[in-house]
């Protein structure tokens, strides 16, 4: 198992001095690309990865009160998951499938209800999943209502993040699954009462291609020359946007992104100036406040404590990122639909607007995000086409792309392993 | 007399109301991406010249409770963030090497006038599939 390791970047003269890849015990050779295009590989991902790993489905603040619920479709496992908070406050997920004849019970995305009634014949379920009512029950044969509740799905919560496991009897607990990641990131502050922004896309590329796009900053100068490069690279000190640190935590991994400390809106950027007048944080849209200071003080965040730090990207296997920055935090969900189709959800949490100018700044921030992801998504589809051609059997990963290598290694283990215990070795 | 479109003093911006006043972040983004660079530049120049005045005017009201004319001005002001992407970053209506697409949406934008509730936006997303 890979250790918890941190290597500093000594970035003074531009980029990492040490190799993250070798220090983390990862290989350095070319990496096969079959995992992006092979139908057989995808089938194994479906059953052995998504069918056995703990999967992120939502955050506890989406269930603010007793009887709150939301529905999460997990298309890769063909599951409709109903996540509810019961009267006692406990969060539990169920298959959103009626015990009578299998209809999907809840059709709203989210809400609050003590009772969920199936539209077909009216069987009703409580917020604890129990079967509460059956119309014309007398006409059934020895119906034991106690046995006919919704089918529970293994559920656990870490730091407010709700995870489920679709195995009937999970082979691994969430605690073991998160392992050293959970220990390192325990107690990281998440902003309270934040604004939630959501950007979603469905597009034609393997799910890992969009995940890869957020696993490295090597592409930033080329793909995001106007939107990101000025803030996240430096013409002299960090021309290629090298990461500041790199880490693995068992199945999971993290890297710290460089931020250009000299960044200021270019002279022609009148609107950026106008919008950011109240602000000291620049590109990521933050003020230096208490919350940011507490975040920066956490040992797992920017672990080498570089001054030119902008954000940490952390990847929780298989398809969930939590990223922390000076201006709030955001998450990515990379959901496969099929071998070459993905539903990707970016959720950004950032302090709410309290003035017209601050609201304009948020619009500017959101607009910039939209541009960035448009660049990424367009590029992912282009890679899928390139790989589908069969021209290449392997890809060559540089040191700054260690997270992709790590993900590929872990993924292959899970795909090949008969049991989770074997995959965890 | 008809209701003025914009608060008094902002009459010269009325020509932009029809195209640029939109209810959500996502729509403002799409409007800008579909516009020509000439239209974008014209709106940018006019709106930028009055942006500080607009902020000063709008600051008198709660963010989510403005008279209709002021609310329109607010939405017009918000659109300048999007045209700035084209004018100040790309020098063209959308990012280089990128294509406007209906399967990419900001399904929830900043409050207020950022975007539909999550349910509404999910429906929008599904409709585009
Ligand atoms: S299928 Fe649900 S009540 Fe019949
Ligand atoms: Fe990118």
XYZ file of C-alpha atoms and ligand atoms in Angstrom, chain A residues 98 100-103 118 120-123, ligand 1:
14
model
C -41.442 -0.340 -4.827
C -45.059 -4.396 -4.710
C -44.128 -4.724 -8.372
C -40.973 -2.718 -8.731
C -42.057 0.726 -9.859
C -45.944 4.754 -5.256
C -48.880 2.582 -9.510
C -51.089 1.135 -6.731
C -50.460 3.514 -3.877
C -48.147 1.601 -1.548
S -45.730 -1.093 -7.993
Fe -45.759 0.283 -6.389
S -47.754 0.090 -5.611
Fe -47.707 -1.372 -7.192
